[in-house]
Short mmCIF file of C-alpha atoms and ligand atoms in Angstrom, two decimals:
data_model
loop_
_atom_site.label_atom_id
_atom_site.label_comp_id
_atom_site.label_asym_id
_atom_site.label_seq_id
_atom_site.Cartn_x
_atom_site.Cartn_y
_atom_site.Cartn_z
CA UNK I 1 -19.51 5.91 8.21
CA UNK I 2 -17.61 6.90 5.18
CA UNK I 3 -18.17 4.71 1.65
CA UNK I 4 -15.12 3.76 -0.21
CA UNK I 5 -15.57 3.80 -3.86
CA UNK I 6 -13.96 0.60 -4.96
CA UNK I 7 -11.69 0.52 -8.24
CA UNK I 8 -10.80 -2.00 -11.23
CA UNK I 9 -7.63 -3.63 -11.31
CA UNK I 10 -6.09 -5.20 -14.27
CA UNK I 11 -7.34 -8.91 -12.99
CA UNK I 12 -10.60 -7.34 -12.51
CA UNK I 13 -10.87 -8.03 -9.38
CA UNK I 14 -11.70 -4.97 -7.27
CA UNK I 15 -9.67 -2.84 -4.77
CA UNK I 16 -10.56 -0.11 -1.84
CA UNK I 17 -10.13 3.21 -3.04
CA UNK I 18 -7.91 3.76 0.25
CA UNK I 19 -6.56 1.29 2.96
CA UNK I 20 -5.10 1.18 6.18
CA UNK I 21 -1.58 0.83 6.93
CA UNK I 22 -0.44 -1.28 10.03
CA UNK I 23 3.80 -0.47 10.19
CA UNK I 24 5.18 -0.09 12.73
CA UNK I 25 2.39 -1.67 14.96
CA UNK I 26 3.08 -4.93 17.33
CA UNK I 27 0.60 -8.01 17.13
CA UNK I 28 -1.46 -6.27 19.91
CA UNK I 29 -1.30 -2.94 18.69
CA UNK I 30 -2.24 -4.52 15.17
CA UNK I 31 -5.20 -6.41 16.83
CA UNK I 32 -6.18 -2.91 18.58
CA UNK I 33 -5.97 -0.79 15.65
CA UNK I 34 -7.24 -3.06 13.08
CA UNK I 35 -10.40 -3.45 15.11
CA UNK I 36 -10.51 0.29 15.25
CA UNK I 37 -10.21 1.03 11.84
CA UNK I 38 -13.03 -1.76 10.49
CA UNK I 39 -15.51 0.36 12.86
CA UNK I 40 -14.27 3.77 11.16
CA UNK I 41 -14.94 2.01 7.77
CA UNK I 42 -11.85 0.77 6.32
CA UNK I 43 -11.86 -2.12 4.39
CA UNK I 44 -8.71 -2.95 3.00
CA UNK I 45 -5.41 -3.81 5.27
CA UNK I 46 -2.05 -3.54 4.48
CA UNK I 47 0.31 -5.80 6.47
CA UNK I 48 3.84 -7.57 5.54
CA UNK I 49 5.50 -10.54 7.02
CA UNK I 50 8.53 -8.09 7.45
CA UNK I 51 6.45 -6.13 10.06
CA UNK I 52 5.79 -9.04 12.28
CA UNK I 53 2.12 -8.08 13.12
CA UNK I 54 0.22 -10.28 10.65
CA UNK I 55 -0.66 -12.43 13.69
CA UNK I 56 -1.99 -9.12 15.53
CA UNK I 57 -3.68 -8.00 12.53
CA UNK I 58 -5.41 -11.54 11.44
CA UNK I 59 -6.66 -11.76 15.27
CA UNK I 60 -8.41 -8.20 14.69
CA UNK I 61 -9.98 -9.11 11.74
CA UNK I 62 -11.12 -12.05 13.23
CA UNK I 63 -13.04 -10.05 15.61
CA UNK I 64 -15.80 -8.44 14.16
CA UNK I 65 -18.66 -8.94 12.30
CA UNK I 66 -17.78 -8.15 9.04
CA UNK I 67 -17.64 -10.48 6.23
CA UNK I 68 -14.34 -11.88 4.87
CA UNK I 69 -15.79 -11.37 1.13
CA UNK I 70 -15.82 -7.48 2.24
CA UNK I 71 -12.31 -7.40 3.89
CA UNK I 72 -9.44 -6.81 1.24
CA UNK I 73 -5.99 -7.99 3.18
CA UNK I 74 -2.74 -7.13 1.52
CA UNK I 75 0.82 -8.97 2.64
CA UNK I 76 4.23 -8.88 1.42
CA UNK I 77 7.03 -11.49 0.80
CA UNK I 78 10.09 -10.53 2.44
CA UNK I 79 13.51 -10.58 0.96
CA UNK I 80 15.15 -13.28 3.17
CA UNK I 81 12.02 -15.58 1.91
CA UNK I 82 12.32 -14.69 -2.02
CA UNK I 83 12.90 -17.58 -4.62
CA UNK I 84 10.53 -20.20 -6.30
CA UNK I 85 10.13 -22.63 -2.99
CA UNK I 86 11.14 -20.09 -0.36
CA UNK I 87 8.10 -18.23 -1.40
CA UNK I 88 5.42 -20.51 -1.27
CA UNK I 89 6.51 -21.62 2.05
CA UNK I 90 6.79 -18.19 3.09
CA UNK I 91 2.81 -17.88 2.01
CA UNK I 92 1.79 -20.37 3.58
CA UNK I 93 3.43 -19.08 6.90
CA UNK I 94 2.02 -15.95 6.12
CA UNK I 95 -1.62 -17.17 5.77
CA UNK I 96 -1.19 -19.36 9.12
CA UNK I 97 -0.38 -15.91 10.69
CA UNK I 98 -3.48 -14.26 9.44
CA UNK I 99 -5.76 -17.23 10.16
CA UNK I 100 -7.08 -17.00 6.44
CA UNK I 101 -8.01 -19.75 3.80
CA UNK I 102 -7.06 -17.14 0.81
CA UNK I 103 -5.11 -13.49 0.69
CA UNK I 104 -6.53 -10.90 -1.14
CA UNK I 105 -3.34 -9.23 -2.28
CA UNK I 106 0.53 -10.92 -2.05
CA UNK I 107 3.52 -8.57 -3.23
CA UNK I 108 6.56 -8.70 -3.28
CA UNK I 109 8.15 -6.44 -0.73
CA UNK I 110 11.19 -5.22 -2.73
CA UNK I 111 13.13 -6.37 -5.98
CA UNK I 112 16.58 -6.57 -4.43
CA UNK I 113 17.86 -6.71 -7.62
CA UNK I 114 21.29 -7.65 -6.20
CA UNK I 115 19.85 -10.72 -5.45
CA UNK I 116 18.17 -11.73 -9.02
CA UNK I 117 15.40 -13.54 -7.40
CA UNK I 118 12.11 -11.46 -7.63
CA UNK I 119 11.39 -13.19 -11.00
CA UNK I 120 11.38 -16.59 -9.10
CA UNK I 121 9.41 -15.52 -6.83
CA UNK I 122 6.79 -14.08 -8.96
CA UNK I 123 7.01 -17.43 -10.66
CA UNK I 124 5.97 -18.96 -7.62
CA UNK I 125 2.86 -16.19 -6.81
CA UNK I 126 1.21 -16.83 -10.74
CA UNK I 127 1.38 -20.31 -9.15
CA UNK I 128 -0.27 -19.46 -6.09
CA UNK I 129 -3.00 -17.17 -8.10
CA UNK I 130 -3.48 -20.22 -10.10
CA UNK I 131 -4.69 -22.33 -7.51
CA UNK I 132 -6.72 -19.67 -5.83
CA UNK I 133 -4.90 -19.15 -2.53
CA UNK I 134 -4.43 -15.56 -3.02
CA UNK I 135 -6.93 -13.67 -5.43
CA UNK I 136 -4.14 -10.96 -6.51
CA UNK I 137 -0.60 -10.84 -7.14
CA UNK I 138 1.47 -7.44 -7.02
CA UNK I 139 5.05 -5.91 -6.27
CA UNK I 140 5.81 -3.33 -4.14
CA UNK I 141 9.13 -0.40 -4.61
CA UNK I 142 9.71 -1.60 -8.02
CA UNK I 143 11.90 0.68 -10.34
CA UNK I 144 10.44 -0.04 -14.90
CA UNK I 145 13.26 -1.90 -15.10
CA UNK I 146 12.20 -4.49 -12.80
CA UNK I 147 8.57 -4.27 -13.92
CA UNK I 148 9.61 -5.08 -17.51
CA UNK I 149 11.35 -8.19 -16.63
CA UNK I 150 8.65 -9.20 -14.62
CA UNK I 151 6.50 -8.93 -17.60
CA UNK I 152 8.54 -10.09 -20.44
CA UNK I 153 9.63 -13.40 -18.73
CA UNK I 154 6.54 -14.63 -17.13
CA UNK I 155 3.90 -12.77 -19.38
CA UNK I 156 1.93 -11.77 -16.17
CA UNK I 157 1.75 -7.99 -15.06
CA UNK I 158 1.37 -7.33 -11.73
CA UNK I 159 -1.80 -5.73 -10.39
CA UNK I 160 -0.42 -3.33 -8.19
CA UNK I 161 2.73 -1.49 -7.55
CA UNK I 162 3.03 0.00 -4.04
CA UNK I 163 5.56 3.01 -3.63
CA UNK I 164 6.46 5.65 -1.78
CA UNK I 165 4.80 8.34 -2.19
CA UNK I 166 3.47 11.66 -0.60
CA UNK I 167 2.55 15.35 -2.15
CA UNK I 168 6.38 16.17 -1.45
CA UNK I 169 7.99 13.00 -3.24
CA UNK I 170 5.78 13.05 -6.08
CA UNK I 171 6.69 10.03 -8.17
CA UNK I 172 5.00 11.00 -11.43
CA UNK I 173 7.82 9.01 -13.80
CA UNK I 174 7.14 6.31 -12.19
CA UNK I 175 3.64 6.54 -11.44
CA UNK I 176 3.78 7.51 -15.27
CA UNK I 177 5.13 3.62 -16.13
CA UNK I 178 3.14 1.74 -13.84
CA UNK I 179 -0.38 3.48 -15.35
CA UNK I 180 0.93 2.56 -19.08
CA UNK I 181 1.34 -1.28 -18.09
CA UNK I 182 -2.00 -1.46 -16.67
CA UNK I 183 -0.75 -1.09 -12.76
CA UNK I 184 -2.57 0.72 -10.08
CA UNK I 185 -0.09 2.69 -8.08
CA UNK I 186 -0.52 2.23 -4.13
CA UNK I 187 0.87 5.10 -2.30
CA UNK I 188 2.89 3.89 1.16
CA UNK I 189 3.72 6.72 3.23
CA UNK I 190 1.06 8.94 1.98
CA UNK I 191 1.50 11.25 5.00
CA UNK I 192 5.31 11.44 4.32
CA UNK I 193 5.29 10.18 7.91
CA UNK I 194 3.57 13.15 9.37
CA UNK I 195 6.31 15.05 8.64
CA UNK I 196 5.30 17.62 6.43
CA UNK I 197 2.36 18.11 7.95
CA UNK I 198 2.77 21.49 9.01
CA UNK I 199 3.99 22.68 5.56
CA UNK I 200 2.60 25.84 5.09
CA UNK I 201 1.87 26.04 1.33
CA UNK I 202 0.01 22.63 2.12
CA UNK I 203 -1.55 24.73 5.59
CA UNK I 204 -3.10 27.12 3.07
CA UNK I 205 -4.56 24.67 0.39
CA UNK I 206 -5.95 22.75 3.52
CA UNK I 207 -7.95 26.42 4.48
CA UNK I 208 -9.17 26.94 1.10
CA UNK I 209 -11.09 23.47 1.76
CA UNK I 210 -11.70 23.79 5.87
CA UNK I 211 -9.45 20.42 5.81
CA UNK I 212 -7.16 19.39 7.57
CA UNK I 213 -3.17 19.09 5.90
CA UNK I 214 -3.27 15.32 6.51
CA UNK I 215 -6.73 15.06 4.28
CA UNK I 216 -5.12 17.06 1.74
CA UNK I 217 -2.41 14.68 1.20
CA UNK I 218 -4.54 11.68 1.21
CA UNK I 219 -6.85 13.65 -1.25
CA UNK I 220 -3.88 14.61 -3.70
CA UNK I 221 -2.71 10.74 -3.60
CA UNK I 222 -6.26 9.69 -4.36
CA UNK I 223 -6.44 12.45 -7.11
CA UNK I 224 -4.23 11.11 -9.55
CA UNK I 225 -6.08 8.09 -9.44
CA UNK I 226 -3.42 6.01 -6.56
CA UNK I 227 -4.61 4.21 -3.27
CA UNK I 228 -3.30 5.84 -0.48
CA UNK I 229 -2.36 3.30 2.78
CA UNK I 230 -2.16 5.63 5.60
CA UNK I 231 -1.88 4.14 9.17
CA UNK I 232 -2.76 5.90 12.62
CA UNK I 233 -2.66 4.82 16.12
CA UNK I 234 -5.70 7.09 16.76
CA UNK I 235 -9.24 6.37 15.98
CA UNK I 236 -10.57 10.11 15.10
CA UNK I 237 -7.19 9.83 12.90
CA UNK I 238 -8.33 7.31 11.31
CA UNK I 239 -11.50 8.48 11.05
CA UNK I 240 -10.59 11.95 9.40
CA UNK I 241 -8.38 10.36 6.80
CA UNK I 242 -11.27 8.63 5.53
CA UNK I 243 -13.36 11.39 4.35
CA UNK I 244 -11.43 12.42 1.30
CA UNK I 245 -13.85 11.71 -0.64
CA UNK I 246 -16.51 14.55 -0.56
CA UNK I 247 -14.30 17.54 -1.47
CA UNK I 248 -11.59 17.62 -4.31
CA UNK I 249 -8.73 19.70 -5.17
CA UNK I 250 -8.75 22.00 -7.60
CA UNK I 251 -5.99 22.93 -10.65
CA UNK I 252 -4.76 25.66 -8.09
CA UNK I 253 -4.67 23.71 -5.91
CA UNK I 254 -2.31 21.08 -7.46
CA UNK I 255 -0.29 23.94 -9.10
CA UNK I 256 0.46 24.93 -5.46
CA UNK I 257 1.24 21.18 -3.96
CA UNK I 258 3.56 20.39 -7.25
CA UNK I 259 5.85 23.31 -5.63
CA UNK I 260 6.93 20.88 -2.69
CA UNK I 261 7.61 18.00 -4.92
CA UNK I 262 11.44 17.10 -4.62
CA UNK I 263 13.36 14.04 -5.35
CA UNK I 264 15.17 14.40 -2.21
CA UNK I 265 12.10 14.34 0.04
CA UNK I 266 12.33 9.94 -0.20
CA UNK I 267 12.37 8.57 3.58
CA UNK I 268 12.69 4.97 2.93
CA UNK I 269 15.26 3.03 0.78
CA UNK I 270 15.89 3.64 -2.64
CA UNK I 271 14.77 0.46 -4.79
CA UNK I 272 18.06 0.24 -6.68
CA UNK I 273 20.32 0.06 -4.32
CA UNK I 274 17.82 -1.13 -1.28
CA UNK I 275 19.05 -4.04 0.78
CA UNK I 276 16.68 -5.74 3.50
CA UNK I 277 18.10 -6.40 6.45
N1 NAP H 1 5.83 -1.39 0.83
C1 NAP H 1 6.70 -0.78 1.60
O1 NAP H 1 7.92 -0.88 1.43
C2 NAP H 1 6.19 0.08 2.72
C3 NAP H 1 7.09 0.92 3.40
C4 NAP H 1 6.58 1.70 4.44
C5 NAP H 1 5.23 1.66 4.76
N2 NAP H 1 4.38 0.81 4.10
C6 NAP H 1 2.93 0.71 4.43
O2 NAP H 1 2.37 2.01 4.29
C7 NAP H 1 1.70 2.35 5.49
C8 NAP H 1 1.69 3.87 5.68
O3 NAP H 1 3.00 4.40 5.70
P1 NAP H 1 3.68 4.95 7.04
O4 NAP H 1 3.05 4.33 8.22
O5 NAP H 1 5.15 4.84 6.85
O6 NAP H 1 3.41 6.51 7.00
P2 NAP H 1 2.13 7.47 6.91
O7 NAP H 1 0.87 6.69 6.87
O8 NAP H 1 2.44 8.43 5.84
O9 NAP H 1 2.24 8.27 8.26
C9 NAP H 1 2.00 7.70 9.50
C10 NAP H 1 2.30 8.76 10.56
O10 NAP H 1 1.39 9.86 10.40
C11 NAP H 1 0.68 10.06 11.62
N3 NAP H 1 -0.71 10.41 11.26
C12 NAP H 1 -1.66 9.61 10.74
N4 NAP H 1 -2.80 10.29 10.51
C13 NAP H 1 -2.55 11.57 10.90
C14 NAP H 1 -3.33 12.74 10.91
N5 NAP H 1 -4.59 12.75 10.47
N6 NAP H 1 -2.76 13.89 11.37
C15 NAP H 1 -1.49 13.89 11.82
N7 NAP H 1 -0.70 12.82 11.83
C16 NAP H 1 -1.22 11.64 11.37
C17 NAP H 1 0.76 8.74 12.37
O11 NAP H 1 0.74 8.94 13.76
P3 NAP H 1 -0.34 8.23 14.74
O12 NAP H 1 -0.28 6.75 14.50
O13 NAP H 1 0.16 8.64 16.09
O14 NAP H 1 -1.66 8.83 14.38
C18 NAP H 1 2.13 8.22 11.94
O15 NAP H 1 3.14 8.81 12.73
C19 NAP H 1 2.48 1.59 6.57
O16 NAP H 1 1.78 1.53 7.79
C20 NAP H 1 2.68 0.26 5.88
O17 NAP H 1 1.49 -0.51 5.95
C21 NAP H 1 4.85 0.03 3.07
#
């Protein structure tokens, strides 16, 4: 079984070095492929109360024998929820779901800046970090802008910032930012979906290594020091993107990825303008 290193964050506490994405899965696909991936060796899960599986993915945990000290469970407010109250209700529902005394890691989905609440809400998560129901507090698709009000009204900076981002939709401005406040950057998507996949500049740097193009990208994201979140369906999936951690790119290498870097290569929202739905 592959050993993730483990890194720092800015609370000190300590992080997976990689994680395992659960969107789009149901509860029992959750349940399924959570199990899966704690035998292939993950140890950090990324859920959200938006994707309506924390149930699914609380029951998998549940199931085997690993300790919960070991596990490192990630979920997200969602934008209907945001606001000082709204959130820690929404918490507590969330917890409920995951049949947990204490998250590991509680972010904010998206700022929705149109609706001027995420500073409320983060209000309300130093509050729940206070009294030790979640052990890390952290934002997710937020733009410097947003970060910097975070920071200058409540004094607290978030431990993590989870974005988009794959070889192809680079994000080094902001990646940039969230390193010089002290963030770790979490990379959602970091397969671009499977869709570029079968790139064929990424084909070649994936020969030069006998890797496969999915391994690549999880090795670029964990290259410039980000936590990549991939999710699979598929057990040997899951079990290949693990081992990115016994080979490494070279400056060649990451010459030739930088070529398919290209704002226009985003597939989710954009955080300025993103509404939830
Ligand atoms: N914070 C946010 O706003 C946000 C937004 C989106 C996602 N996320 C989180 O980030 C996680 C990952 O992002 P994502 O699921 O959108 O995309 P992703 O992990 O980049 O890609 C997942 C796709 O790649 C396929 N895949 C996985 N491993 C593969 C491999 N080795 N070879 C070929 N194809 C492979 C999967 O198919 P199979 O399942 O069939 O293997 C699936 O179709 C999500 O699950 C979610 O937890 C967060």
């Amino acid at each position: 079984m592959t050993t993730i290193p483990l890194l720092t964050l800015n609370d000190g506490r300590k992080i997976p070095a990689i994680g395992f994405g659960t969107y789009p899965l149901d509860n029992p696909q959750a349940e399924a492929a959570v199990r899966e991936a704690l035998a292939a060796g993950y140890r950090l899960f990324d859920t959200a109360a938006r994707y309506g599986n924390e149930s699914g993915v609380g029951t998998g945990l549940l199931s085997f024998d690993v300790g919960r000290e070991d596990i490192f469970v990630t979920t997200k407010l969602r934008g209907a929820e945001q606001g000082f109250d709204s959130t820690l209700r929404a918490f507590e529902a969330s917890l409920e779901r995951l049949k947990m005394s204490y998250i590991d890691m509680y972010l904010i989905h998206w700022p929705l800046p149109g609706k001027d609440l995420y500073v409320e809400s983060w209000k309300a998560m130093i509050r729940l970090q206070k009294e030790g129901r979640v052990r890390s507090i952290g934002v997710s698709n937020f733009l410097p802008e947003h970060l910097q009000r975070l920071i200058d009204e409540t004094g607290v900076t978030p431990a993590v910032n989870q974005i988009e981002m794959h070889v192809d939709f680079a994000q080094a401005a902001q990646r940039e930012v969230d390193s010089k406040l002290g963030i770790l950057t979490q990379a959602w998507s970091p397969l671009g979906r499977g869709d570029i996949l079968k790139d064929p500049t990424l084909g070649r740097v994936a020969e030069r290594h006998g890797r496969t193009p999915a391994q690549v990208m999880l090795r670029w994201v964990v290259q410039t020091g980000s936590v990549p979140i991939p999710k699979s369906a598929h057990p040997e999936r899951m079990r290949a993107n693990l081992r990115v951690f016994d080979f490494q790119l070279t400056d060649e290498d990451m010459r030739d990825l930088a070529t398919l870097d290209a704002p226009s290569h985003r597939t989710g929202g954009d955080p300025a303008t993103y509404i939830e739905e």
